[in-house]
mmCIF file of C-alpha atoms and ligand atoms in Angstrom:
data_model
loop_
_atom_site.group_PDB
_atom_site.id
_atom_site.type_symbol
_atom_site.label_atom_id
_atom_site.label_comp_id
_atom_site.label_asym_id
_atom_site.label_seq_id
_atom_site.Cartn_x
_atom_site.Cartn_y
_atom_site.Cartn_z
ATOM 1 C CA MET E 1 -4.907 18.502 10.108
ATOM 2 C CA ASP E 2 -5.933 21.143 12.603
ATOM 3 C CA GLU E 3 -3.117 22.872 14.038
ATOM 4 C CA ALA E 4 -3.141 22.051 18.020
ATOM 5 C CA PHE E 5 -2.539 18.067 16.597
ATOM 6 C CA GLU E 6 -0.139 19.309 14.019
ATOM 7 C CA LYS E 7 1.866 20.559 16.858
ATOM 8 C CA ARG E 8 2.409 17.827 18.627
ATOM 9 C CA LEU E 9 3.939 15.330 16.441
ATOM 10 C CA PRO E 10 7.608 15.099 15.759
ATOM 11 C CA LYS E 11 8.607 18.283 13.426
ATOM 12 C CA PRO E 12 9.986 17.037 9.582
ATOM 13 C CA SER E 13 14.136 17.115 10.068
ATOM 14 C CA ASP E 14 17.071 16.880 8.137
ATOM 15 C CA LEU E 15 18.783 13.804 9.560
ATOM 16 C CA LYS E 16 22.087 12.164 9.991
ATOM 17 C CA ALA E 17 22.593 9.171 8.385
ATOM 18 C CA MET E 18 22.013 6.526 10.866
ATOM 19 C CA THR E 19 19.577 8.171 12.387
ATOM 20 C CA GLU E 20 17.664 8.203 8.646
ATOM 21 C CA ALA E 21 18.138 4.777 8.489
ATOM 22 C CA SER E 22 17.205 3.706 11.757
ATOM 23 C CA LEU E 23 13.824 5.701 10.730
ATOM 24 C CA LYS E 24 13.084 4.110 7.975
ATOM 25 C CA ALA E 25 13.683 0.459 9.171
ATOM 26 C CA ALA E 26 11.179 1.723 11.969
ATOM 27 C CA PHE E 27 9.340 3.203 9.217
ATOM 28 C CA ALA E 28 9.194 -0.361 7.575
ATOM 29 C CA GLY E 29 8.840 -2.719 10.598
ATOM 30 C CA GLU E 30 6.103 -0.815 12.024
ATOM 31 C CA SER E 31 4.117 -0.962 8.478
ATOM 32 C CA GLN E 32 4.738 -4.436 8.218
ATOM 33 C CA ALA E 33 3.585 -5.340 12.423
ATOM 34 C CA ALA E 34 0.183 -3.210 11.397
ATOM 35 C CA GLU E 35 -1.015 -4.896 8.661
ATOM 36 C CA LYS E 36 0.102 -8.255 9.980
ATOM 37 C CA TYR E 37 -2.074 -7.228 12.397
ATOM 38 C CA LEU E 38 -5.122 -6.612 10.715
ATOM 39 C CA VAL E 39 -4.372 -9.899 9.462
ATOM 40 C CA PHE E 40 -4.232 -11.585 12.662
ATOM 41 C CA ALA E 41 -7.633 -9.805 13.566
ATOM 42 C CA GLU E 42 -9.161 -11.365 10.797
ATOM 43 C CA GLN E 43 -8.180 -15.002 11.877
ATOM 44 C CA ALA E 44 -8.790 -14.013 15.455
ATOM 45 C CA GLU E 45 -12.502 -13.571 13.843
ATOM 46 C CA ASP E 46 -12.999 -16.363 11.948
ATOM 47 C CA GLU E 47 -11.872 -18.477 15.423
ATOM 48 C CA GLY E 48 -14.830 -16.637 17.085
ATOM 49 C CA PHE E 49 -12.719 -14.320 19.720
ATOM 50 C CA PRO E 50 -13.995 -10.756 17.873
ATOM 51 C CA ASN E 51 -12.386 -9.132 21.286
ATOM 52 C CA VAL E 52 -9.117 -10.013 20.308
ATOM 53 C CA ALA E 53 -9.513 -9.309 16.894
ATOM 54 C CA LYS E 54 -10.564 -5.742 18.269
ATOM 55 C CA LEU E 55 -7.423 -5.068 20.286
ATOM 56 C CA PHE E 56 -5.608 -6.561 17.141
ATOM 57 C CA ARG E 57 -7.275 -3.791 15.432
ATOM 58 C CA ALA E 58 -6.411 -0.898 17.755
ATOM 59 C CA ILE E 59 -2.551 -2.305 17.835
ATOM 60 C CA SER E 60 -2.895 -2.107 14.321
ATOM 61 C CA PHE E 61 -3.538 1.785 14.224
ATOM 62 C CA ALA E 62 -1.320 2.570 16.753
ATOM 63 C CA GLU E 63 1.308 1.180 14.882
ATOM 64 C CA THR E 64 0.288 3.340 11.942
ATOM 65 C CA ARG E 65 0.220 6.537 14.386
ATOM 66 C CA HIS E 66 4.301 5.297 14.906
ATOM 67 C CA ALA E 67 4.830 4.900 10.668
ATOM 68 C CA ARG E 68 3.291 8.269 10.023
ATOM 69 C CA ASN E 69 5.296 9.658 12.859
ATOM 70 C CA HIS E 70 8.484 8.067 11.424
ATOM 71 C CA LEU E 71 7.630 9.365 8.138
ATOM 72 C CA ARG E 72 6.997 12.702 8.534
ATOM 73 C CA THR E 73 10.377 13.127 10.697
ATOM 74 C CA MET E 74 12.020 11.867 8.092
ATOM 75 C CA LYS E 75 10.910 13.894 5.167
ATOM 76 C CA GLY E 76 8.427 11.590 3.517
ATOM 77 C CA ILE E 77 5.997 13.486 3.000
ATOM 78 C CA HIS E 78 5.046 15.992 0.317
ATOM 79 C CA ALA E 79 2.694 18.025 -2.159
ATOM 80 C CA THR E 80 0.343 15.592 -4.184
ATOM 81 C CA ALA E 81 2.547 15.845 -7.071
ATOM 82 C CA ASP E 82 5.602 14.702 -5.349
ATOM 83 C CA ASN E 83 3.494 11.889 -3.740
ATOM 84 C CA LEU E 84 2.218 10.409 -6.960
ATOM 85 C CA ARG E 85 5.901 11.079 -8.492
ATOM 86 C CA VAL E 86 7.286 8.947 -5.325
ATOM 87 C CA ALA E 87 4.455 6.514 -5.861
ATOM 88 C CA CYS E 88 5.332 6.199 -9.047
ATOM 89 C CA GLU E 89 8.645 5.260 -8.912
ATOM 90 C CA GLY E 90 8.422 2.772 -5.973
ATOM 91 C CA GLU E 91 5.441 0.712 -8.503
ATOM 92 C CA SER E 92 8.374 1.680 -11.083
ATOM 93 C CA PHE E 93 11.127 -0.406 -9.013
ATOM 94 C CA GLU E 94 8.999 -3.275 -8.553
ATOM 95 C CA ILE E 95 7.817 -3.587 -11.776
ATOM 96 C CA ASP E 96 11.281 -3.246 -13.366
ATOM 97 C CA GLU E 97 13.546 -4.586 -10.809
ATOM 98 C CA MET E 98 12.464 -6.212 -7.802
ATOM 99 C CA TYR E 99 9.151 -8.458 -8.797
ATOM 100 C CA PRO E 100 10.677 -9.649 -11.980
ATOM 101 C CA ALA E 101 13.642 -10.581 -10.036
ATOM 102 C CA TYR E 102 11.397 -12.243 -7.145
ATOM 103 C CA GLN E 103 9.606 -14.085 -10.105
ATOM 104 C CA GLU E 104 13.133 -15.986 -11.098
ATOM 105 C CA ILE E 105 13.748 -16.938 -7.787
ATOM 106 C CA ALA E 106 10.815 -18.664 -7.133
ATOM 107 C CA LYS E 107 11.058 -20.520 -10.636
ATOM 108 C CA VAL E 108 14.411 -21.442 -9.670
ATOM 109 C CA GLN E 109 13.916 -22.979 -6.341
ATOM 110 C CA GLY E 110 10.800 -24.618 -7.806
ATOM 111 C CA ASN E 111 7.833 -22.709 -5.184
ATOM 112 C CA PRO E 112 4.970 -22.078 -7.718
ATOM 113 C CA GLN E 113 2.683 -20.339 -5.193
ATOM 114 C CA ALA E 114 5.457 -17.744 -4.352
ATOM 115 C CA GLY E 115 5.480 -17.228 -8.197
ATOM 116 C CA ARG E 116 1.419 -16.745 -8.123
ATOM 117 C CA SER E 117 1.790 -14.410 -5.285
ATOM 118 C CA VAL E 118 4.641 -12.462 -6.976
ATOM 119 C CA ARG E 119 2.553 -12.595 -10.608
ATOM 120 C CA TYR E 120 -0.472 -10.798 -8.936
ATOM 121 C CA ALA E 121 1.792 -8.128 -7.659
ATOM 122 C CA LEU E 122 3.377 -7.623 -10.476
ATOM 123 C CA LYS E 123 0.583 -7.548 -12.472
ATOM 124 C CA ALA E 124 -1.191 -4.889 -10.275
ATOM 125 C CA GLU E 125 1.898 -2.456 -10.038
ATOM 126 C CA MET E 126 1.926 -1.961 -13.097
ATOM 127 C CA ASP E 127 -1.716 -1.024 -13.390
ATOM 128 C CA HIS E 128 -0.668 1.253 -9.969
ATOM 129 C CA LYS E 129 2.144 2.999 -12.210
ATOM 130 C CA TRP E 130 -0.487 4.020 -14.706
ATOM 131 C CA MET E 131 -2.442 5.525 -12.385
ATOM 132 C CA TYR E 132 -0.548 7.629 -10.533
ATOM 133 C CA ALA E 133 1.473 8.763 -13.500
ATOM 134 C CA GLN E 134 -1.695 10.215 -15.117
ATOM 135 C CA SER E 135 -3.342 11.420 -12.040
ATOM 136 C CA ARG E 136 0.196 13.518 -11.698
ATOM 137 C CA GLU E 137 -0.642 14.927 -15.002
ATOM 138 C CA THR E 138 -3.640 16.206 -13.787
ATOM 139 C CA VAL E 139 -2.655 17.316 -10.976
ATOM 140 C CA LEU E 140 -0.003 19.131 -12.150
ATOM 141 C CA ALA E 141 -2.619 21.116 -14.279
ATOM 142 C CA GLY E 142 -4.361 22.267 -10.900
ATOM 143 C CA LYS E 143 -7.336 19.836 -10.979
ATOM 144 C CA ASP E 144 -8.259 16.576 -9.124
ATOM 145 C CA ILE E 145 -8.984 13.529 -11.173
ATOM 146 C CA GLU E 146 -12.383 12.226 -12.211
ATOM 147 C CA ASP E 147 -14.583 10.865 -9.561
ATOM 148 C CA LYS E 148 -15.127 7.578 -10.849
ATOM 149 C CA ARG E 149 -14.953 4.075 -9.101
ATOM 150 C CA VAL E 150 -11.271 2.666 -8.124
ATOM 151 C CA SER E 151 -12.148 -1.170 -7.126
ATOM 152 C CA VAL E 152 -9.837 -4.015 -5.894
ATOM 153 C CA CYS E 153 -9.758 -7.774 -6.655
ATOM 154 C CA LEU E 154 -9.758 -9.324 -2.748
ATOM 155 C CA ILE E 155 -7.797 -12.545 -4.431
ATOM 156 C CA CYS E 156 -4.771 -10.681 -6.849
ATOM 157 C CA GLY E 157 -5.332 -7.120 -5.737
ATOM 158 C CA HIS E 158 -5.938 -6.312 -9.381
ATOM 159 C CA THR E 159 -6.947 -2.428 -9.804
ATOM 160 C CA VAL E 160 -9.548 -0.907 -12.356
ATOM 161 C CA ILE E 161 -10.668 2.948 -12.554
ATOM 162 C CA GLY E 162 -14.652 3.010 -13.310
ATOM 163 C CA ASP E 163 -16.501 -0.550 -14.842
ATOM 164 C CA LEU E 164 -15.738 -3.682 -13.490
ATOM 165 C CA PRO E 165 -14.692 -6.033 -15.308
ATOM 166 C CA ASP E 166 -17.210 -9.806 -15.411
ATOM 167 C CA LYS E 167 -14.297 -11.336 -14.069
ATOM 168 C CA CYS E 168 -10.982 -10.421 -13.039
ATOM 169 C CA PRO E 169 -8.144 -10.698 -15.750
ATOM 170 C CA VAL E 170 -5.509 -11.271 -13.579
ATOM 171 C CA CYS E 171 -6.754 -14.177 -11.210
ATOM 172 C CA ALA E 172 -10.229 -14.756 -13.106
ATOM 173 C CA ALA E 173 -12.314 -14.122 -10.129
ATOM 174 C CA ALA E 174 -16.141 -12.864 -10.079
ATOM 175 C CA LYS E 175 -16.715 -9.622 -10.107
ATOM 176 C CA GLU E 176 -18.161 -9.925 -6.561
ATOM 177 C CA TYR E 177 -14.854 -10.489 -5.118
ATOM 178 C CA TYR E 178 -14.064 -6.776 -5.959
ATOM 179 C CA ARG E 179 -14.209 -3.579 -3.199
ATOM 180 C CA THR E 180 -14.876 -0.889 -4.430
ATOM 181 C CA PHE E 181 -13.655 2.898 -2.694
HETATM 182 FE FE1 FE2 X 201 1.125 -1.139 -6.436
HETATM 183 FE FE1 FE2 X 202 -8.108 -10.879 -9.155
#
């Protein structure tokens, strides 16, 4: 990031509890709005409104700027080894606490579609946690991770480094359904 650009951004700061809580809530809200608008843009495109789709995409991007500023101000951005630790802890929470509990709720309340959505996420988070943990080891040793392709199933979010499976092991989608980075 160049210096002139960085100078105009709000700076990482020590925040009082209420200020921090409000920025945290705003970060969550802006992040959600950004994703929602991207989905709405796809919908607008499918309905033949490309310019509405463009507006949704642009405003989604604006919301990401807001989310980033909030995250930066509450000191949420660290050096990469620490970012990998934070990412790993987030995935762990989802695996160990959040999604197993949500899975039970979906079961108790008899909603198999919610159960499926939760199961897709839970499976992927397990891989994510491992990928972040491995990467952190490498970064702590002062190296970047290997240059391999990383692919994601468009249906369920299954994430794989290197060669693609013939079909997704989580949702059984064909390999054409993966997006590669
Ligand atoms: Fe994840
Ligand atoms: Fe899948």
